[in-house]
XYZ file of N, CA and C in Angstrom:
525
model
N 10.949 4.997 12.909
C 9.603 4.902 12.366
C 9.549 3.921 11.201
N 10.697 3.464 10.733
C 10.664 2.558 9.594
C 10.033 1.219 9.944
N 10.281 0.724 11.155
C 9.714 -0.555 11.588
C 8.936 -0.356 12.878
N 7.832 -1.103 12.993
C 7.075 -1.057 14.241
C 6.128 -2.241 14.320
N 5.716 -2.546 15.534
C 4.721 -3.586 15.787
C 3.364 -2.908 15.903
N 2.355 -3.521 15.288
C 0.992 -2.985 15.358
C 0.029 -4.127 15.660
N -1.115 -3.753 16.216
C -2.129 -4.746 16.579
C -3.320 -4.608 15.646
N -3.728 -5.734 15.052
C -4.912 -5.753 14.194
C -6.168 -5.737 15.058
N -7.306 -5.531 14.432
C -8.572 -5.470 15.159
C -8.879 -6.757 15.914
N -8.354 -7.891 15.430
C -8.593 -9.174 16.105
C -7.563 -9.459 17.195
N -6.681 -8.492 17.470
C -5.676 -8.640 18.517
C -4.348 -9.202 18.049
N -4.283 -9.687 16.811
C -3.039 -10.253 16.278
C -1.994 -9.153 16.108
N -0.770 -9.452 16.524
C 0.336 -8.513 16.361
C 1.055 -8.807 15.042
N 1.386 -7.752 14.323
C 2.160 -7.881 13.089
C 3.282 -6.852 13.110
N 4.295 -7.107 12.313
C 5.422 -6.195 12.177
C 5.299 -5.480 10.840
N 5.435 -4.167 10.861
C 5.551 -3.372 9.641
C 7.019 -2.978 9.536
N 7.622 -3.267 8.391
C 9.030 -2.926 8.186
C 9.286 -2.741 6.697
N 10.419 -2.124 6.348
C 10.736 -1.963 4.931
C 10.892 -3.312 4.221
N 10.454 -3.339 2.981
C 10.624 -4.507 2.115
C 12.109 -4.697 1.825
N 12.545 -5.944 1.846
C 13.947 -6.282 1.567
C 14.007 -7.222 0.362
N 15.122 -7.225 -0.370
C 15.234 -8.133 -1.516
C 14.988 -9.594 -1.151
N 15.423 -10.014 0.027
C 15.229 -11.416 0.416
C 13.759 -11.764 0.654
N 12.889 -10.748 0.722
C 11.457 -11.004 0.865
C 10.853 -11.619 -0.395
N 11.616 -11.650 -1.477
C 11.130 -12.290 -2.711
C 10.694 -13.724 -2.432
N 11.372 -14.393 -1.518
C 11.028 -15.782 -1.191
C 9.650 -15.903 -0.546
N 9.134 -14.808 0.023
C 7.825 -14.823 0.681
C 6.676 -14.575 -0.294
N 6.987 -14.060 -1.462
C 5.938 -13.662 -2.406
C 5.081 -14.804 -2.945
N 5.636 -15.955 -3.322
C 4.758 -17.006 -3.864
C 3.633 -17.395 -2.903
N 3.951 -17.595 -1.626
C 2.913 -17.935 -0.650
C 1.939 -16.769 -0.477
N 2.469 -15.562 -0.415
C 1.634 -14.366 -0.280
C 0.646 -14.257 -1.441
N 1.154 -14.351 -2.656
C 0.301 -14.180 -3.832
C -0.710 -15.308 -3.984
N -0.386 -16.475 -3.455
C -1.341 -17.592 -3.488
C -2.560 -17.299 -2.618
N -2.420 -16.344 -1.706
C -3.515 -15.982 -0.795
C -4.232 -14.701 -1.239
N -3.924 -14.241 -2.447
C -4.574 -13.054 -3.014
C -5.447 -13.521 -4.173
N -6.725 -13.162 -4.149
C -7.632 -13.588 -5.214
C -7.289 -12.889 -6.525
N -7.702 -13.492 -7.631
C -7.475 -12.872 -8.941
C -8.204 -11.531 -9.020
N -9.350 -11.430 -8.351
C -10.091 -10.161 -8.314
C -9.253 -9.083 -7.628
N -8.646 -9.406 -6.492
C -7.825 -8.425 -5.780
C -6.558 -8.072 -6.554
N -5.984 -9.041 -7.258
C -4.831 -8.730 -8.113
C -5.230 -7.746 -9.207
N -6.411 -7.936 -9.779
C -6.879 -7.017 -10.818
C -7.101 -5.620 -10.245
N -7.647 -5.540 -9.037
C -7.844 -4.230 -8.412
C -6.508 -3.531 -8.173
N -5.473 -4.290 -7.868
C -4.157 -3.708 -7.587
C -3.418 -3.332 -8.869
N -3.415 -4.243 -9.865
C -2.612 -4.030 -11.066
C -3.415 -3.508 -12.254
N -4.732 -3.335 -12.104
C -5.619 -2.777 -13.130
C -5.724 -3.655 -14.369
N -5.355 -4.910 -14.254
C -5.532 -5.852 -15.355
C -5.538 -7.265 -14.782
N -6.084 -8.182 -15.568
C -6.132 -9.575 -15.124
C -4.722 -10.156 -15.147
N -4.344 -10.760 -14.047
C -3.026 -11.382 -13.935
C -3.232 -12.821 -13.499
N -2.759 -13.741 -14.303
C -2.896 -15.156 -13.949
C -1.797 -15.589 -12.995
N -0.603 -15.104 -13.274
C 0.545 -15.520 -12.474
C 1.549 -14.379 -12.434
N 2.147 -14.176 -11.281
C 3.201 -13.177 -11.148
C 4.528 -13.909 -11.323
N 5.258 -13.525 -12.344
C 6.502 -14.218 -12.688
C 7.609 -13.902 -11.676
N 8.614 -14.767 -11.608
C 9.772 -14.470 -10.747
C 10.438 -13.144 -11.123
N 10.417 -12.808 -12.413
C 11.005 -11.536 -12.853
C 10.216 -10.351 -12.292
N 8.896 -10.480 -12.276
C 8.074 -9.401 -11.734
C 8.288 -9.279 -10.224
N 8.375 -10.408 -9.540
C 8.652 -10.383 -8.098
C 9.991 -9.709 -7.843
N 10.983 -10.032 -8.668
C 12.301 -9.413 -8.524
C 12.206 -7.893 -8.661
N 11.422 -7.424 -9.617
C 11.241 -5.976 -9.791
C 10.525 -5.356 -8.591
N 9.595 -6.102 -8.007
C 8.846 -5.581 -6.864
C 9.721 -5.429 -5.619
N 10.679 -6.324 -5.434
C 11.487 -6.275 -4.208
C 12.768 -5.455 -4.353
N 13.140 -5.115 -5.572
C 14.312 -4.269 -5.792
C 13.836 -2.900 -6.259
N 14.104 -1.903 -5.465
C 13.688 -0.547 -5.805
C 14.758 0.425 -5.344
N 14.767 1.587 -5.943
C 15.725 2.628 -5.595
C 15.213 3.358 -4.359
N 15.881 3.228 -3.212
C 15.392 3.872 -1.994
C 15.404 5.398 -2.053
N 16.060 5.967 -3.056
C 16.017 7.419 -3.228
C 14.737 7.872 -3.918
N 14.017 6.923 -4.541
C 12.802 7.263 -5.280
C 11.576 6.513 -4.799
N 11.766 5.503 -3.977
C 10.634 4.669 -3.589
C 10.861 4.067 -2.209
N 9.759 3.642 -1.614
C 9.804 2.898 -0.356
C 8.670 1.900 -0.393
N 8.917 0.759 0.192
C 7.869 -0.253 0.310
C 7.947 -0.835 1.712
N 6.785 -1.045 2.297
C 6.690 -1.648 3.619
C 5.909 -2.945 3.515
N 6.336 -3.927 4.304
C 5.628 -5.196 4.377
C 5.045 -5.359 5.770
N 4.003 -6.163 5.842
C 3.443 -6.594 7.120
C 3.707 -8.085 7.227
N 4.283 -8.489 8.350
C 4.613 -9.890 8.586
C 3.945 -10.358 9.870
N 3.456 -11.593 9.855
C 2.874 -12.142 11.084
C 3.989 -12.719 11.960
N 3.612 -13.285 13.104
C 4.589 -13.805 14.063
C 5.437 -14.925 13.475
N 4.933 -15.609 12.459
C 5.679 -16.689 11.810
C 6.486 -16.207 10.608
N 6.513 -14.897 10.377
C 7.278 -14.345 9.270
C 6.592 -14.428 7.927
N 5.293 -14.741 7.905
C 4.552 -14.794 6.638
C 4.200 -13.376 6.186
N 4.325 -13.160 4.896
C 3.987 -11.878 4.293
C 2.472 -11.734 4.216
N 1.956 -10.669 4.840
C 0.514 -10.429 4.886
C 0.074 -9.315 3.956
N 0.971 -8.364 3.689
C 0.610 -7.234 2.848
C 1.828 -6.410 2.492
N 1.672 -5.596 1.451
C 2.732 -4.709 0.973
C 2.097 -3.382 0.586
N 2.724 -2.289 1.009
C 2.321 -0.960 0.548
C 3.573 -0.301 -0.025
N 3.410 0.340 -1.179
C 4.539 0.958 -1.880
C 4.270 2.440 -2.077
N 5.343 3.198 -2.160
C 5.261 4.632 -2.413
C 6.393 5.005 -3.356
N 6.046 5.562 -4.518
C 7.040 5.990 -5.505
C 6.988 7.503 -5.629
N 8.119 8.156 -5.365
C 8.199 9.613 -5.457
C 8.240 10.061 -6.914
N 7.727 11.275 -7.147
C 7.907 11.875 -8.463
C 9.338 12.416 -8.552
N 9.718 12.908 -9.726
C 11.089 13.374 -9.937
C 11.463 14.562 -9.063
N 10.483 15.353 -8.665
C 10.752 16.534 -7.839
C 10.704 16.229 -6.343
N 10.412 14.990 -5.990
C 10.265 14.572 -4.592
C 9.207 15.427 -3.875
N 8.091 15.653 -4.589
C 6.992 16.419 -4.002
C 5.783 15.543 -3.707
N 5.509 14.605 -4.586
C 4.368 13.712 -4.375
C 4.826 12.267 -4.530
N 4.073 11.390 -3.916
C 4.351 9.967 -4.040
C 3.090 9.240 -4.437
N 3.232 8.258 -5.310
C 2.085 7.443 -5.712
C 2.140 6.129 -4.947
N 1.012 5.765 -4.335
C 0.977 4.561 -3.514
C 0.262 3.423 -4.224
N 0.547 2.228 -3.749
C -0.177 1.017 -4.144
C -0.123 0.082 -2.946
N -1.190 -0.671 -2.745
C -1.259 -1.570 -1.597
C -1.906 -2.883 -2.019
N -1.439 -3.971 -1.418
C -2.005 -5.293 -1.676
C -1.919 -6.112 -0.397
N -3.033 -6.744 -0.024
C -3.109 -7.586 1.170
C -3.561 -8.983 0.788
N -3.256 -9.945 1.650
C -3.884 -11.260 1.510
C -5.388 -11.028 1.573
N -6.108 -11.610 0.674
C -7.537 -11.312 0.529
C -8.345 -11.602 1.784
N -8.020 -12.661 2.498
C -8.815 -13.016 3.680
C -8.579 -12.078 4.868
N -7.610 -11.174 4.755
C -7.313 -10.266 5.862
C -8.058 -8.942 5.782
N -8.810 -8.751 4.741
C -9.569 -7.501 4.617
C -10.547 -7.385 5.782
N -10.681 -6.169 6.291
C -11.612 -5.921 7.384
C -11.006 -6.095 8.767
N -9.718 -6.386 8.835
C -9.057 -6.559 10.138
C -8.216 -5.354 10.535
N -8.230 -4.313 9.701
C -7.484 -3.106 10.025
C -6.073 -3.066 9.478
N -5.636 -4.127 8.798
C -4.268 -4.157 8.292
C -4.042 -3.106 7.210
N -4.944 -3.009 6.255
C -4.791 -2.013 5.197
C -4.747 -0.605 5.762
N -5.608 -0.345 6.722
C -5.667 0.969 7.375
C -4.322 1.282 8.050
N -3.793 0.322 8.814
C -2.525 0.525 9.514
C -1.369 0.713 8.535
N -1.374 -0.045 7.447
C -0.301 0.084 6.461
C -0.369 1.429 5.744
N -1.568 1.872 5.421
C -1.719 3.184 4.779
C -1.241 4.296 5.713
N -1.621 4.234 6.983
C -1.188 5.251 7.942
C 0.334 5.243 8.092
N 0.933 4.072 8.087
C 2.393 3.952 8.189
C 3.061 4.607 6.979
N 2.517 4.331 5.796
C 3.063 4.908 4.568
C 2.879 6.427 4.552
N 1.723 6.913 4.995
C 1.466 8.356 5.031
C 2.432 9.035 6.000
N 2.648 8.436 7.171
C 3.589 8.995 8.147
C 4.994 9.060 7.553
N 5.388 8.007 6.842
C 6.699 7.995 6.196
C 6.795 9.138 5.176
N 5.778 9.282 4.348
C 5.782 10.326 3.315
C 5.877 11.712 3.944
N 5.125 11.931 4.987
C 5.131 13.226 5.678
C 6.503 13.488 6.293
N 7.048 12.468 6.953
C 8.353 12.574 7.604
C 9.469 12.851 6.594
N 9.305 12.364 5.369
C 10.341 12.536 4.351
C 10.087 13.712 3.412
N 9.208 14.610 3.814
C 9.058 15.880 3.120
C 8.187 15.900 1.884
N 7.457 14.838 1.611
C 6.546 14.888 0.469
C 5.392 15.833 0.784
N 4.844 16.448 -0.244
C 3.714 17.366 -0.068
C 2.372 16.666 -0.208
N 2.357 15.550 -0.935
C 1.091 14.844 -1.158
C 1.361 13.381 -1.481
N 0.349 12.576 -1.213
C 0.339 11.165 -1.594
C -0.868 10.977 -2.493
N -0.682 10.254 -3.589
C -1.800 10.053 -4.514
C -1.813 8.627 -5.026
N -2.931 8.287 -5.630
C -3.058 6.966 -6.212
C -4.222 6.913 -7.173
N -4.341 5.798 -7.848
C -5.475 5.532 -8.724
C -6.202 4.324 -8.164
N -7.524 4.422 -8.119
C -8.343 3.356 -7.557
C -9.491 3.089 -8.517
N -9.699 1.823 -8.850
C -10.843 1.473 -9.689
C -12.135 1.757 -8.930
N -13.145 2.243 -9.636
C -14.423 2.601 -9.013
C -15.051 1.422 -8.283
N -14.824 0.215 -8.772
C -15.413 -0.959 -8.122
C -14.710 -1.327 -6.818
N -13.563 -0.712 -6.549
C -12.828 -0.977 -5.313
C -13.373 -0.060 -4.210
N -14.627 -0.303 -3.867
C -15.336 0.584 -2.935
C -14.709 0.589 -1.548
N -14.149 -0.519 -1.119
C -13.501 -0.569 0.197
C -12.314 0.382 0.238
N -11.505 0.373 -0.814
C -10.337 1.255 -0.875
C -10.768 2.711 -0.966
N -11.779 2.988 -1.762
C -12.268 4.364 -1.877
C -12.801 4.865 -0.537
N -13.510 4.008 0.185
C -14.029 4.404 1.493
C -12.877 4.683 2.459
N -11.877 3.798 2.476
C -10.743 4.001 3.368
C -10.010 5.292 3.022
N -9.796 5.546 1.737
C -9.121 6.780 1.331
C -9.911 7.998 1.796
N -11.226 7.953 1.632
C -12.060 9.057 2.094
C -11.930 9.272 3.586
N -11.941 8.186 4.355
C -11.826 8.291 5.810
C -10.448 8.775 6.243
N -9.429 8.501 5.446
C -8.080 8.976 5.751
C -7.866 10.428 5.329
N -8.838 11.027 4.651
C -8.734 12.429 4.264
C -8.348 12.679 2.824
N -8.227 11.625 2.023
C -7.898 11.804 0.612
C -9.037 12.524 -0.099
N -8.689 13.340 -1.081
C -9.666 13.944 -1.978
C -9.860 12.959 -3.129
N -11.103 12.634 -3.443
C -11.416 11.676 -4.498
C -11.969 12.418 -5.702
N -11.433 12.095 -6.872
C -11.886 12.745 -8.098
C -12.041 11.696 -9.190
N -13.235 11.624 -9.757
C -13.496 10.722 -10.871
C -12.844 11.319 -12.112
N -12.089 10.528 -12.828
C -11.382 11.025 -14.006
C -12.222 10.793 -15.252
N -12.693 11.865 -15.911
C -13.507 11.690 -17.113
C -12.739 11.061 -18.277
N -11.407 11.175 -18.258
C -10.598 10.574 -19.320
C -10.350 9.087 -19.094
N -10.573 8.629 -17.868
C -10.386 7.218 -17.531
C -11.628 6.736 -16.794
N -12.702 6.455 -17.537
C -13.938 6.014 -16.881
C -13.692 4.804 -15.982
N -14.310 4.849 -14.822
C -14.155 3.750 -13.879
C -12.943 3.863 -12.979
N -12.233 4.984 -13.069
C -11.037 5.186 -12.255
C -11.159 6.479 -11.458
N -10.801 6.387 -10.208
C -10.733 7.571 -9.350
C -9.275 7.910 -9.093
N -8.991 9.199 -9.077
C -7.698 9.694 -8.624
C -7.910 10.144 -7.192
N -7.081 9.657 -6.296
C -7.186 10.027 -4.891
C -5.900 10.750 -4.509
N -6.037 11.814 -3.736
C -4.855 12.583 -3.335
C -5.032 13.097 -1.921
N -3.965 12.986 -1.154
C -3.946 13.461 0.223
C -2.863 14.520 0.364
N -3.255 15.808 0.471
C -2.261 16.847 0.753
C -1.749 16.647 2.183
N -0.473 16.411 2.333
C 0.064 16.042 3.641
C 0.063 17.191 4.638
N -0.008 18.426 4.162
C -0.111 19.562 5.085
C -1.426 19.510 5.861
N -2.425 18.815 5.313
C -3.728 18.699 5.969
C -3.769 17.568 6.996
N -2.698 16.799 7.100
C -2.692 15.626 7.976
C -1.945 15.955 9.267
N -2.658 16.023 10.399
C -1.954 16.250 11.664
C -1.095 15.035 12.018
N 0.036 15.277 12.647
C 0.971 14.191 12.978
C 0.298 13.088 13.778
N -0.584 13.446 14.698
C -1.230 12.429 15.535
C -2.198 11.558 14.739
N -2.610 12.009 13.565
C -3.548 11.229 12.745
C -2.890 9.996 12.139
N -1.581 10.004 12.026
C -0.884 8.870 11.423
C 0.085 8.205 12.394
N 0.007 8.579 13.647
C 0.917 7.999 14.662
C 0.496 6.589 15.010
C-alpha cells in the first residue's frame, strides 16, 4: 500500500509513493509551480523562497514518527506531497499537503489525502488532524467531504482544526 498508481480526473496516471531523500532534487521545479498564495496556505506565513536547508529538512524524516508521500507524473516530475507526523503516543497524526497550483481540481489532492488516511489507519493511528486557514475553502470542503470534523478555534482566529477519527472511516472509503 505504500506505492500505487492512480488516475486523475483528466485520465492522467500518477504514482503515489513514499518521499525519498533523493527527491530533494525535484523540489526546486515543484516549488516553482506553487503560487506564493498556496505556499502561505500550506506554511501559514509568507514564504519568498524555500532554502536548500528547508528542502533537506522536508525530505529527511524519521520513519518511526512521520511519513510523506509524493505524487509523480510519467516523466518523474513532483506534482504534490502529503505528510503525516505522529504524536509521541502514536495515536494521532498531523497532516500537511501541497500540490502544484495548476493541478487543483483534478482530484490529486483528494487521492493523496485518501492514500495518507489509509496509511494512518493501516498503521494503527486513531485520528488524523490538521490546521487549515479559513480562507482555504477548497481544503475545508475536501476535509468535510472526507469526514473530518471541522472546528473553528477561538484562540486562533481564521484557523480551523480538522480531525478525522479513523474508527469512523470504513476501509473501502480510502481504498
